[in-house]
Coordinates of C-alpha atoms and ligand atoms in Angstrom, one line a residue:
Chain A
M1 CA 0.0 -0.1 0.0
K2 CA 1.2 3.5 -0.8
E3 CA -0.3 6.4 1.1
E4 CA -0.2 9.8 -0.7
I5 CA -1.6 13.3 -0.6
I6 CA -3.9 13.6 -3.7
Y7 CA -4.6 17.4 -3.0
S8 CA -3.9 19.9 -0.4
M9 CA -4.7 23.4 0.1
S10 CA -4.0 25.9 2.8
S11 CA -7.0 27.4 4.7
P12 CA -7.2 30.9 6.2
F13 CA -7.3 29.7 9.7
R14 CA -7.5 26.0 10.0
D15 CA -5.0 23.3 9.4
D16 CA -4.3 22.4 5.7
F17 CA -7.1 20.7 3.7
R18 CA -5.9 17.4 2.5
I19 CA -7.3 14.5 0.4
R20 CA -5.5 11.3 1.1
G21 CA -5.3 8.5 -1.3
F22 CA -4.3 4.7 -0.7
R23 CA -2.9 2.9 -3.7
F24 CA -2.6 -0.9 -4.1
G25 CA -0.7 -2.7 -6.7
E26 CA 1.1 -1.4 -9.6
G27 CA 0.2 -1.2 -13.4
E28 CA -3.1 -0.5 -15.2
K29 CA -5.5 1.9 -13.5
T30 CA -8.3 -0.7 -12.9
L31 CA -10.4 0.5 -9.9
A32 CA -10.9 3.8 -8.1
V33 CA -13.1 3.9 -4.9
V34 CA -14.2 7.1 -3.3
G35 CA -15.9 7.5 -0.1
S36 CA -17.4 10.7 1.5
L37 CA -17.7 13.9 -0.4
R38 CA -20.1 15.3 2.1
G39 CA -19.4 15.8 5.8
D40 CA -22.3 13.4 7.2
E41 CA -21.3 10.4 5.0
V42 CA -19.9 8.6 8.0
Q43 CA -21.0 5.2 6.8
Q44 CA -19.3 5.8 3.4
L45 CA -16.1 6.9 5.2
H46 CA -16.1 3.7 7.4
T47 CA -16.9 1.4 4.4
C48 CA -13.7 2.7 2.6
A49 CA -11.5 2.4 5.7
Q50 CA -12.6 -1.2 6.1
L51 CA -11.9 -1.7 2.4
V52 CA -8.3 0.0 2.9
K53 CA -7.8 -2.6 5.6
T54 CA -9.1 -5.5 3.7
L55 CA -6.9 -4.5 0.7
Q56 CA -3.8 -4.3 2.7
Q57 CA -4.4 -7.9 3.8
I58 CA -5.1 -9.1 0.4
E59 CA -1.9 -7.4 -0.9
K60 CA 0.1 -9.0 2.0
R61 CA -0.9 -12.4 1.1
K62 CA -0.2 -11.6 -2.7
G63 CA -3.9 -11.9 -3.5
L64 CA -3.9 -9.0 -6.0
T65 CA -3.6 -9.8 -9.7
D66 CA -0.4 -8.7 -11.2
G67 CA -0.5 -5.5 -13.2
V68 CA -3.6 -3.9 -11.6
E69 CA -3.7 -0.8 -9.8
I70 CA -6.4 0.2 -7.2
L71 CA -6.9 3.6 -5.6
V72 CA -9.1 4.2 -2.5
I73 CA -9.9 7.8 -1.4
P74 CA -11.9 7.5 1.8
S75 CA -12.9 11.1 2.1
A76 CA -12.6 14.2 -0.1
N77 CA -14.0 16.3 2.5
P78 CA -12.6 16.0 6.1
F79 CA -13.1 19.7 6.6
S80 CA -16.9 19.4 6.6
M81 CA -17.1 16.2 8.6
N82 CA -14.8 17.7 11.3
I83 CA -17.2 20.4 12.0
G84 CA -20.4 18.4 11.5
K85 CA -21.6 20.0 8.3
R86 CA -22.8 18.2 5.2
F87 CA -21.6 20.8 2.7
W88 CA -18.5 22.9 2.2
A89 CA -18.2 24.8 5.4
M90 CA -17.4 28.3 3.8
D91 CA -20.0 28.6 1.2
G92 CA -22.5 25.6 1.5
T93 CA -21.5 24.3 -1.9
D94 CA -21.7 20.6 -2.6
I95 CA -18.4 18.9 -4.0
N96 CA -20.5 16.2 -5.5
R97 CA -22.3 18.8 -7.7
M98 CA -19.2 20.4 -9.0
F99 CA -17.9 17.9 -11.5
P100 CA -15.9 17.8 -13.6
G101 CA -14.5 20.6 -11.6
Y102 CA -12.5 23.6 -12.9
R103 CA -8.9 24.2 -11.9
L104 CA -9.2 28.0 -12.0
G105 CA -12.6 28.2 -10.5
E106 CA -14.1 28.4 -7.0
T107 CA -12.7 26.4 -4.1
T108 CA -15.0 23.5 -4.4
Q109 CA -14.6 23.5 -8.2
R110 CA -10.8 23.1 -7.6
I111 CA -11.3 20.3 -5.1
A112 CA -13.6 18.5 -7.7
D113 CA -11.1 19.2 -10.4
A114 CA -8.1 17.7 -8.4
L115 CA -10.2 14.7 -7.2
F116 CA -11.5 14.0 -10.8
K117 CA -8.0 14.2 -12.3
A118 CA -6.8 11.6 -9.7
L119 CA -10.1 9.4 -10.5
Q120 CA -9.9 9.7 -14.2
G121 CA -8.6 6.8 -16.5
Y122 CA -9.6 4.0 -14.3
Q123 CA -11.7 1.2 -15.9
Y124 CA -14.1 1.1 -13.0
G125 CA -15.2 3.6 -10.5
V126 CA -17.1 3.3 -7.4
Q127 CA -18.5 5.9 -5.2
M128 CA -19.9 5.4 -1.7
A129 CA -22.7 7.9 -2.1
S130 CA -25.8 9.4 -0.3
S131 CA -29.0 10.8 -1.8
Y132 CA -30.6 14.2 -1.5
V133 CA -33.7 12.5 -0.3
A134 CA -32.5 11.6 3.2
G135 CA -33.5 8.3 4.8
C136 CA -32.6 4.7 5.1
Y137 CA -32.0 2.7 1.9
M138 CA -31.5 -1.0 1.2
P139 CA -28.0 -1.6 -0.1
H140 CA -28.1 -1.0 -4.0
V141 CA -26.0 0.0 -6.9
K142 CA -27.2 3.1 -8.6
L143 CA -26.4 4.2 -12.3
L144 CA -27.3 7.4 -14.0
H145 CA -28.7 6.7 -17.4
T146 CA -26.1 8.4 -19.7
G147 CA -26.0 6.0 -22.5
Y148 CA -22.6 4.6 -21.2
E149 CA -24.0 2.9 -18.1
D150 CA -23.1 -0.9 -17.7
I151 CA -25.8 -2.6 -16.1
Q152 CA -24.4 -6.1 -16.6
T153 CA -21.2 -5.4 -14.6
A154 CA -23.2 -3.5 -11.9
G155 CA -24.7 -6.9 -11.2
L156 CA -21.3 -8.2 -10.2
F157 CA -21.3 -6.4 -6.9
G158 CA -24.0 -9.0 -5.9
L159 CA -26.0 -6.4 -4.1
P160 CA -29.7 -7.0 -3.9
Y161 CA -30.6 -4.1 -6.3
V162 CA -29.5 -2.2 -9.2
C163 CA -31.4 1.1 -9.6
V164 CA -31.2 3.2 -12.8
R165 CA -32.0 6.9 -12.7
Q166 CA -32.7 9.2 -15.5
P167 CA -30.6 12.2 -14.9
L168 CA -32.2 15.7 -14.5
P169 CA -30.2 18.8 -15.3
F170 CA -28.9 19.2 -11.8
D171 CA -27.5 15.6 -12.0
T172 CA -25.1 16.4 -14.7
T173 CA -22.6 17.9 -12.2
L174 CA -22.4 14.7 -10.2
L175 CA -19.3 12.5 -10.1
N176 CA -21.1 9.4 -11.3
Y177 CA -22.3 11.3 -14.5
N178 CA -19.0 12.7 -15.3
W179 CA -17.1 9.6 -14.6
Q180 CA -19.2 7.8 -17.1
I181 CA -18.9 10.6 -19.7
W182 CA -15.1 10.3 -19.3
E183 CA -15.4 6.5 -20.1
T184 CA -15.0 5.0 -16.7
K185 CA -17.6 2.3 -15.8
A186 CA -19.1 4.1 -12.6
Y187 CA -21.3 2.8 -9.9
S188 CA -22.6 4.6 -7.0
L189 CA -23.2 2.3 -4.0
Y190 CA -25.9 3.3 -1.4
G191 CA -27.1 1.7 1.9
G192 CA -28.1 2.8 5.3
S193 CA -28.6 6.3 6.4
N194 CA -26.4 9.5 6.8
S195 CA -24.8 10.4 10.0
T196 CA -25.2 7.0 11.3
L197 CA -23.2 3.8 11.2
D198 CA -24.9 0.6 10.4
M199 CA -22.1 -2.0 10.7
Q200 CA -24.1 -4.8 8.9
V201 CA -24.9 -2.5 5.8
S202 CA -21.2 -1.3 5.9
R203 CA -20.0 -4.8 5.8
E204 CA -22.4 -5.7 3.1
V205 CA -21.3 -2.9 1.0
Q206 CA -17.7 -3.6 1.5
S207 CA -18.0 -7.3 0.7
A208 CA -19.8 -6.2 -2.5
V209 CA -16.7 -4.3 -3.6
V210 CA -14.4 -7.2 -2.7
R211 CA -16.8 -9.5 -4.6
F212 CA -16.8 -7.3 -7.6
M213 CA -12.8 -7.2 -7.6
E214 CA -12.8 -10.9 -7.6
R215 CA -15.3 -11.2 -10.4
V216 CA -13.6 -8.7 -12.7
G217 CA -10.3 -10.5 -12.0
L218 CA -8.5 -8.0 -9.8
T219 CA -7.9 -10.5 -7.1
V220 CA -6.7 -14.0 -7.3
A221 CA -9.2 -16.6 -6.3
D222 CA -8.4 -17.1 -2.7
C223 CA -10.5 -14.2 -1.5
R224 CA -13.6 -16.4 -1.8
P225 CA -16.3 -13.7 -1.0
S226 CA -19.8 -15.1 -0.6
A227 CA -21.9 -15.2 -3.8
G228 CA -24.2 -12.3 -2.9
Y229 CA -27.5 -11.7 -4.6
R230 CA -28.7 -12.1 -8.1
P231 CA -29.8 -8.3 -8.2
V232 CA -33.1 -7.0 -9.3
V233 CA -32.7 -4.3 -11.9
F234 CA -35.2 -1.6 -12.0
D235 CA -35.7 2.0 -13.1
E236 CA -36.1 4.4 -10.1
S237 CA -39.4 5.7 -11.4
E238 CA -40.9 2.1 -11.0
L239 CA -40.6 2.3 -7.2
V240 CA -43.9 2.6 -5.5
C241 CA -43.6 5.9 -3.7
I242 CA -45.8 6.3 -0.5
K243 CA -46.1 10.0 0.5
A244 CA -47.4 11.5 3.8
P245 CA -51.0 12.4 3.3
V246 CA -50.8 14.9 6.3
S247 CA -48.0 16.4 8.5
G248 CA -47.3 15.4 12.1
I249 CA -45.2 13.0 14.0
F250 CA -44.0 10.0 12.1
F251 CA -44.2 6.7 13.9
A252 CA -43.0 3.9 11.6
F253 CA -43.6 0.2 12.3
R254 CA -41.6 -1.1 9.4
K255 CA -38.3 0.1 7.8
A256 CA -36.1 -0.4 4.6
G257 CA -35.2 -4.0 4.1
D258 CA -38.6 -5.5 5.4
M259 CA -40.8 -7.5 3.0
V260 CA -44.4 -6.3 3.1
N261 CA -47.8 -7.5 1.8
E262 CA -50.4 -5.3 0.3
G263 CA -52.4 -3.7 3.1
D264 CA -49.7 -4.2 5.8
L265 CA -49.5 -1.5 8.4
L266 CA -46.4 0.6 7.8
A267 CA -46.7 3.6 9.9
H268 CA -48.9 6.1 11.8
I269 CA -48.7 9.9 11.5
I270 CA -49.8 11.3 14.9
H271 CA -51.2 14.7 15.7
P272 CA -48.4 16.8 17.2
Y273 CA -50.6 18.3 20.0
K274 CA -53.4 15.9 20.5
G275 CA -51.8 12.5 20.0
T276 CA -54.6 11.2 17.8
V277 CA -53.7 9.2 14.8
E278 CA -54.3 11.3 11.8
A279 CA -53.2 8.9 9.2
V280 CA -52.7 5.1 8.9
I281 CA -50.1 4.3 6.3
T282 CA -50.5 0.9 4.7
A283 CA -48.6 -0.8 1.9
P284 CA -50.4 -0.2 -1.5
A285 CA -48.5 -3.1 -3.0
G286 CA -46.4 -6.0 -1.7
G287 CA -42.8 -6.1 -2.1
R288 CA -39.5 -5.0 -0.4
L289 CA -39.3 -1.7 1.4
F290 CA -36.4 -0.2 -0.6
F291 CA -36.3 3.2 1.3
S292 CA -37.9 4.4 4.5
S293 CA -37.8 8.0 5.9
D294 CA -35.7 8.1 9.0
K295 CA -37.2 11.4 10.2
F296 CA -39.5 11.7 13.3
L297 CA -41.5 14.5 11.9
A298 CA -43.4 14.1 8.5
L299 CA -44.0 16.9 6.1
Q300 CA -47.2 16.6 3.9
S301 CA -46.4 14.9 0.7
A302 CA -42.8 14.1 1.7
P303 CA -41.9 10.5 0.7
L304 CA -42.2 8.1 3.5
F305 CA -41.6 4.7 1.8
K306 CA -40.6 3.4 -1.4
I307 CA -41.5 -0.2 -2.4
C308 CA -39.7 -2.4 -4.9
T309 CA -42.4 -4.6 -6.3
A310 CA -40.1 -6.4 -8.6
Chain B
M1 CA -55.6 41.3 -3.2
I2 CA -53.4 38.8 -1.2
Q3 CA -53.6 35.3 -2.6
T4 CA -52.0 32.3 -1.3
I5 CA -50.6 30.1 -4.1
V6 CA -49.1 27.4 -2.1
S7 CA -50.1 26.3 1.4
T8 CA -49.1 23.0 2.9
D9 CA -48.9 21.8 6.6
L10 CA -45.7 21.8 8.3
P11 CA -45.3 19.1 11.0
V12 CA -46.2 21.4 14.1
D13 CA -49.0 24.0 13.9
E14 CA -47.8 26.0 10.9
K15 CA -48.4 26.3 7.1
W16 CA -45.8 26.7 4.6
Q17 CA -47.2 29.4 2.4
I18 CA -46.2 31.2 -0.6
R19 CA -48.3 34.5 -1.1
K20 CA -48.6 37.1 -3.7
N21 CA -50.2 40.5 -3.8
V22 CA -52.3 41.0 -7.1
L23 CA -52.7 44.6 -7.9
T24 CA -55.0 45.5 -10.8
G25 CA -55.9 48.7 -12.5
G26 CA -57.5 50.1 -15.7
T27 CA -58.8 47.7 -18.4
G28 CA -55.4 46.2 -19.5
K29 CA -55.0 42.6 -19.9
K30 CA -51.2 42.3 -19.3
R31 CA -49.7 40.7 -16.3
I32 CA -46.2 41.4 -14.9
C33 CA -44.9 39.3 -12.0
I34 CA -42.2 40.4 -9.6
V35 CA -40.7 37.4 -7.9
T36 CA -37.8 37.3 -5.2
G37 CA -36.6 35.6 -2.1
T38 CA -35.7 32.3 -3.8
H39 CA -32.5 32.5 -1.8
G40 CA -33.2 33.3 1.7
D41 CA -29.9 35.4 2.3
E42 CA -30.8 37.9 -0.5
L43 CA -32.9 40.8 0.5
E44 CA -32.8 43.6 -2.2
G45 CA -35.9 42.3 -3.6
Q46 CA -37.8 43.2 -0.4
Y47 CA -37.3 46.9 -0.7
V48 CA -38.4 46.7 -4.4
C49 CA -41.6 44.8 -3.6
Y50 CA -42.4 47.3 -0.8
R51 CA -41.8 50.3 -3.0
L52 CA -43.8 48.9 -6.0
N53 CA -46.8 48.3 -3.5
R54 CA -46.4 51.9 -2.4
M55 CA -46.3 53.4 -5.9
V56 CA -49.6 51.6 -6.8
A57 CA -51.2 52.7 -3.6
E58 CA -50.3 56.2 -4.2
H59 CA -51.2 56.2 -7.9
P60 CA -53.7 53.4 -8.6
E61 CA -54.8 55.4 -11.8
W62 CA -51.5 55.0 -13.3
L63 CA -51.7 51.1 -13.4
D64 CA -53.2 49.5 -16.5
G65 CA -53.1 45.8 -16.1
T66 CA -52.1 43.4 -13.4
L67 CA -49.1 43.7 -11.2
E68 CA -48.3 40.6 -9.1
I69 CA -45.8 40.9 -6.3
Y70 CA -44.2 37.6 -4.7
P71 CA -41.8 38.8 -2.1
A72 CA -40.9 35.4 -0.7
L73 CA -40.7 32.3 -2.8
N74 CA -38.7 30.6 0.0
P75 CA -40.4 32.0 3.2
L76 CA -38.7 29.4 5.5
G77 CA -35.3 30.4 4.0
I78 CA -35.7 34.2 4.5
D79 CA -37.0 33.9 8.0
S80 CA -34.1 31.7 9.2
I81 CA -31.3 33.4 7.1
T82 CA -31.0 30.2 5.1
R83 CA -30.1 30.3 1.5
G84 CA -31.7 27.2 0.4
I85 CA -35.0 25.6 1.6
P86 CA -34.2 24.5 5.3
G87 CA -33.8 20.8 5.5
F88 CA -33.5 20.5 1.7
D89 CA -30.3 19.6 0.0
L90 CA -30.9 21.3 -3.3
D91 CA -30.8 25.1 -4.3
M92 CA -34.4 26.0 -4.8
N93 CA -33.3 27.6 -8.1
R94 CA -31.9 24.3 -9.4
I95 CA -35.2 22.1 -9.1
F96 CA -37.4 23.9 -11.7
P97 CA -39.7 23.1 -13.3
G98 CA -40.4 20.8 -10.3
A99 CA -42.6 17.8 -10.4
E100 CA -46.1 17.3 -9.0
E101 CA -45.2 14.0 -7.6
G102 CA -41.7 14.9 -6.4
T103 CA -40.3 15.9 -3.0
M104 CA -42.2 18.7 -1.1
A105 CA -39.9 21.3 -2.6
E106 CA -40.3 19.9 -6.2
S107 CA -44.0 19.9 -6.0
L108 CA -44.1 23.4 -4.5
V109 CA -41.9 24.7 -7.3
H110 CA -44.3 22.9 -9.8
R111 CA -47.2 24.8 -8.5
L112 CA -45.3 28.0 -8.6
M113 CA -44.5 27.4 -12.2
L114 CA -48.2 27.0 -13.1
D115 CA -48.9 30.2 -11.3
L116 CA -46.3 32.2 -13.2
Q117 CA -46.8 30.6 -16.6
G118 CA -48.5 32.8 -19.2
A119 CA -47.4 36.2 -17.7
D120 CA -46.4 38.8 -20.1
M121 CA -43.2 39.4 -18.0
V122 CA -41.6 37.9 -14.9
I123 CA -38.9 39.8 -13.2
D124 CA -36.8 37.6 -10.8
I125 CA -34.9 39.7 -8.4
H126 CA -31.7 38.3 -6.9
S127 CA -28.9 39.9 -4.7
S128 CA -25.8 37.7 -5.3
N129 CA -25.0 36.1 -1.9
I130 CA -23.0 37.1 1.2
F131 CA -19.7 36.9 -0.6
L132 CA -20.1 39.1 -3.5
R133 CA -21.3 42.6 -4.4
E134 CA -22.9 43.0 -7.7
I135 CA -23.7 46.3 -9.6
P136 CA -27.3 46.5 -10.9
Q137 CA -27.4 44.1 -13.8
V138 CA -29.7 41.8 -15.8
R139 CA -28.3 38.2 -16.7
I140 CA -29.6 36.7 -19.9
N141 CA -28.8 33.2 -21.3
V142 CA -27.4 33.6 -24.9
N143 CA -30.2 31.6 -26.3
T144 CA -32.7 34.1 -25.3
A145 CA -30.7 37.3 -25.8
D146 CA -32.3 38.2 -29.1
R147 CA -35.8 38.3 -27.5
L148 CA -35.0 39.5 -24.0
V149 CA -32.2 42.2 -24.3
P150 CA -34.7 44.9 -25.7
Y151 CA -36.8 44.4 -22.5
A152 CA -33.8 44.3 -20.2
Q153 CA -32.7 47.7 -21.6
W154 CA -36.0 49.3 -20.4
L155 CA -34.8 48.4 -16.8
R156 CA -31.9 50.8 -17.2
M157 CA -29.5 48.7 -15.1
D158 CA -25.8 49.4 -15.5
F159 CA -25.0 46.1 -17.2
I160 CA -26.7 43.3 -19.2
W161 CA -24.6 40.1 -18.8
V162 CA -25.3 37.8 -21.8
H163 CA -23.9 34.6 -20.6
E164 CA -23.3 31.1 -22.0
A165 CA -25.8 28.3 -21.6
A166 CA -25.0 25.5 -19.1
T167 CA -27.0 22.3 -18.7
V168 CA -27.2 22.8 -14.9
L169 CA -28.9 26.2 -15.4
E170 CA -31.6 24.5 -17.3
S171 CA -33.3 23.8 -14.0
T172 CA -33.6 27.5 -13.0
L173 CA -36.9 29.4 -12.7
A174 CA -35.9 31.8 -15.6
H175 CA -34.8 29.0 -17.9
S176 CA -37.9 26.8 -17.2
L177 CA -40.3 29.7 -17.8
N178 CA -38.4 31.2 -20.8
S179 CA -38.6 27.8 -22.5
L180 CA -42.2 27.7 -22.0
G181 CA -42.5 31.1 -23.7
T182 CA -42.9 33.2 -20.5
P183 CA -40.3 35.8 -20.6
V184 CA -38.2 36.1 -17.4
L185 CA -35.5 38.7 -16.7
V186 CA -33.2 37.8 -13.9
V187 CA -31.7 40.9 -12.1
E188 CA -28.8 40.6 -9.8
M189 CA -27.6 43.5 -7.6
G190 CA -26.0 44.4 -4.3
V191 CA -25.0 41.8 -1.6
G192 CA -26.6 39.2 0.5
M193 CA -28.1 40.1 3.9
R194 CA -28.2 43.8 3.2
I195 CA -30.4 46.4 1.3
N196 CA -28.9 49.1 -0.9
H197 CA -31.6 51.7 -1.2
G198 CA -30.1 53.5 -4.1
Y199 CA -29.9 50.3 -6.2
C200 CA -33.4 49.3 -5.2
E201 CA -34.9 52.9 -6.2
R202 CA -33.2 52.6 -9.5
L203 CA -34.8 49.2 -10.1
V204 CA -38.2 50.4 -9.1
D205 CA -37.8 53.1 -11.7
G206 CA -36.6 50.5 -14.2
I207 CA -39.6 48.1 -13.6
L208 CA -42.0 51.2 -13.9
H209 CA -40.3 52.2 -17.1
L210 CA -40.5 48.6 -18.5
M211 CA -44.3 48.6 -17.6
Y212 CA -44.6 52.0 -19.3
Q213 CA -43.0 50.7 -22.3
M214 CA -45.4 47.6 -22.2
G215 CA -48.4 49.9 -21.8
M216 CA -49.0 48.9 -18.2
W217 CA -48.1 52.2 -16.5
R218 CA -49.4 55.6 -17.7
E219 CA -46.7 57.7 -16.2
L220 CA -43.2 57.8 -17.5
P221 CA -41.0 57.5 -14.4
D222 CA -38.1 59.7 -13.5
L223 CA -35.0 58.0 -14.9
S224 CA -32.4 60.6 -13.9
R225 CA -30.6 58.2 -11.6
S226 CA -30.2 55.6 -14.3
P227 CA -28.0 55.4 -17.4
Q228 CA -29.5 56.2 -20.8
E229 CA -28.3 52.6 -21.9
S230 CA -27.1 49.5 -20.2
I231 CA -23.8 48.1 -21.3
V232 CA -24.3 44.8 -23.0
S233 CA -21.7 42.1 -22.7
G234 CA -20.6 39.9 -25.6
I235 CA -20.2 36.2 -25.0
G236 CA -16.7 35.3 -23.5
G237 CA -15.9 39.0 -22.6
V238 CA -15.9 38.3 -18.8
E239 CA -12.7 37.8 -16.8
F240 CA -13.1 35.9 -13.4
V241 CA -10.5 36.7 -10.7
N242 CA -10.1 34.1 -8.2
A243 CA -8.1 33.9 -5.1
E244 CA -4.8 32.1 -5.3
A245 CA -4.1 32.2 -1.6
S246 CA -6.2 31.5 1.6
G247 CA -6.3 34.5 3.9
V248 CA -8.1 37.9 4.3
F249 CA -8.9 39.9 1.3
L250 CA -8.6 43.6 1.7
T251 CA -9.7 46.2 -0.9
E252 CA -10.2 49.9 -1.1
N253 CA -12.0 49.5 -4.5
R254 CA -15.7 49.7 -5.1
N255 CA -17.3 47.9 -8.0
N256 CA -18.8 49.6 -10.9
E257 CA -15.3 51.1 -11.7
L258 CA -13.3 50.9 -14.8
V259 CA -10.1 49.1 -14.0
E260 CA -6.9 49.1 -16.1
Q261 CA -5.1 46.1 -16.8
G262 CA -2.6 45.3 -14.0
E263 CA -4.1 47.7 -11.6
E264 CA -4.1 46.5 -8.1
I265 CA -7.6 45.7 -6.9
G266 CA -6.9 44.4 -3.4
C267 CA -4.6 42.0 -1.5
I268 CA -4.9 38.8 0.4
V269 CA -3.1 39.0 3.8
S270 CA -2.1 36.8 6.6
P271 CA -3.3 38.2 10.0
L272 CA -1.0 35.7 11.7
T273 CA 2.3 36.7 10.1
G274 CA 1.5 40.1 8.6
E275 CA 2.6 38.9 5.2
T276 CA 0.9 39.9 1.9
L277 CA 0.0 36.6 0.4
Q278 CA -1.3 37.8 -2.9
R279 CA -1.4 41.2 -4.6
V280 CA -4.6 40.9 -6.7
T281 CA -4.5 42.7 -10.1
A282 CA -6.9 43.1 -12.8
P283 CA -6.3 40.7 -15.6
A284 CA -7.9 43.0 -18.2
R285 CA -9.0 46.6 -18.7
G286 CA -12.7 46.8 -18.1
L287 CA -15.9 47.3 -15.9
M288 CA -15.5 45.6 -12.6
F289 CA -19.1 44.6 -12.1
T290 CA -18.5 42.0 -9.2
L291 CA -16.3 42.5 -6.2
R292 CA -15.8 40.3 -3.1
A293 CA -17.7 41.7 -0.1
Y294 CA -16.8 39.0 2.4
P295 CA -13.2 39.2 3.4
V296 CA -12.2 35.7 4.4
V297 CA -11.1 33.7 1.4
Y298 CA -9.9 30.3 0.4
E299 CA -7.9 29.4 -2.6
G300 CA -10.4 29.7 -5.4
S301 CA -12.7 32.1 -3.9
L302 CA -14.1 34.5 -6.4
L303 CA -12.8 38.0 -5.9
A304 CA -14.1 40.0 -8.9
R305 CA -15.5 39.8 -12.3
I306 CA -14.5 42.1 -15.0
Y307 CA -16.2 42.8 -18.3
K308 CA -13.3 43.5 -20.8
M309 CA -13.7 46.9 -22.6
Ligands
ZN401 ZN1 -30.2 34.4 -5.7

């Protein structure tokens, strides 16, 4: 393993801002993995840290295929994480919406530019990501539909779901989108919630990356990861979305990962002052709860659950 | 007449409302909408809305048509000095045209679109952010320049910035409405969290002048505070000056000045060591229409924008 500083920048008053990378093997740029771009992506950071540890072990027992190089960047935004903010502390901008970046531009454009230069040219790119719709997600691989997305290989992670999203204009500045345009096969891995650490989900996502490496031939066969799932592939718009009919205190009985039948009780929305049940949320269809809100207050028409019926 | 165009329950005993004031006069059928407060840290539009209301109250006989005033598209943001919608990740001006079935913010934006659609003119007033100070200007996407620059000229702002198109800007209020055929002019002026009365008075004059030219206001306003004509930028004529050091930016300059190539416009200093970290100079001769207002800067922070002349 080689540790290096991918990018550093002085700050007006804090310690220097640094992005650290961990490189394994030597040769073709084969796989790049990037963790938290936002300050609340603790799960994503942890998953990458575990991957660094695992890769070190694999390397030690000569388990990496000759001639491949793997880069892991656990965090591109320690500054925000250290002060408990999701976005760039100075101006609230989102590094993950600054790609492909601009070397002469604003601070977060420069960070995105430096990061993107380090991540470019790899055959495969994996991002541990989080959604702008906050909540708890089933572990899945997400691909933006750009015309370059490779759904076949996305299945090699062996995560239970592969979700394809039709990009909106504001998605065109995401890392995943630009990685694809610059000819890296890019996959965003989701699972769990922000600002929390679910060890089981983290292990599942980390194993998925190890499984993927084995299946595309980056490791010699002695790693023997479990088979994983044969994934269900769907378009994001096919999820059955259940929205809050009224606002109030959200009390969920079921959460992401649960199998439900049509008509099952999912949640109550309770009057904030009187304690009465204002809405009874039931499943409109059977399937797996792919997403559940992790908020305790529900806003009228906010998504509470998404069911995958496939 | 005050109308509520969006009203939805917040979790605890409060409604999330977007309101407008509809003022009508004469028999004219035209409708102009003044919208502002998308970004909760931008306040210049508040003064403009207030003054337009007063003008119509004092001279209802001069209005011929409908003037609709929307002071707060993002009321929760303005009330809490939050640029975006509190608790929502995306900039409100990056989710247009919204979606009926989307998140709360997306469905709200969708209803707003339906309300504004079909107006004869929409003026979307912004005031930069807390970091940058802008001279009174209109910003126009190059694809709509032919159609909108003549209207923009009637506002008599100092500058009309015709900028290049970018995919990410397709999700702004202005782009979404313009592409549906409802003309929108985006005004940027001043700095976040402050109100510059002079700029605002000039924009009020400009809006009344635009309404006069559109046949919606019977009295030609006094335009003595405004230039005869705005400077219109060509594409690619704008130089950006970004910080190359992190520190504290000090400047004696004001924007709306002609600067010479190589002229010092400020410096970045270190309070800890007393060093000058960067002397910031103008990369070209031209009109400095943007200047940094917030002193603490990182490498990359925007310091100034100059239109080459
Ligand atoms: Zn704004």
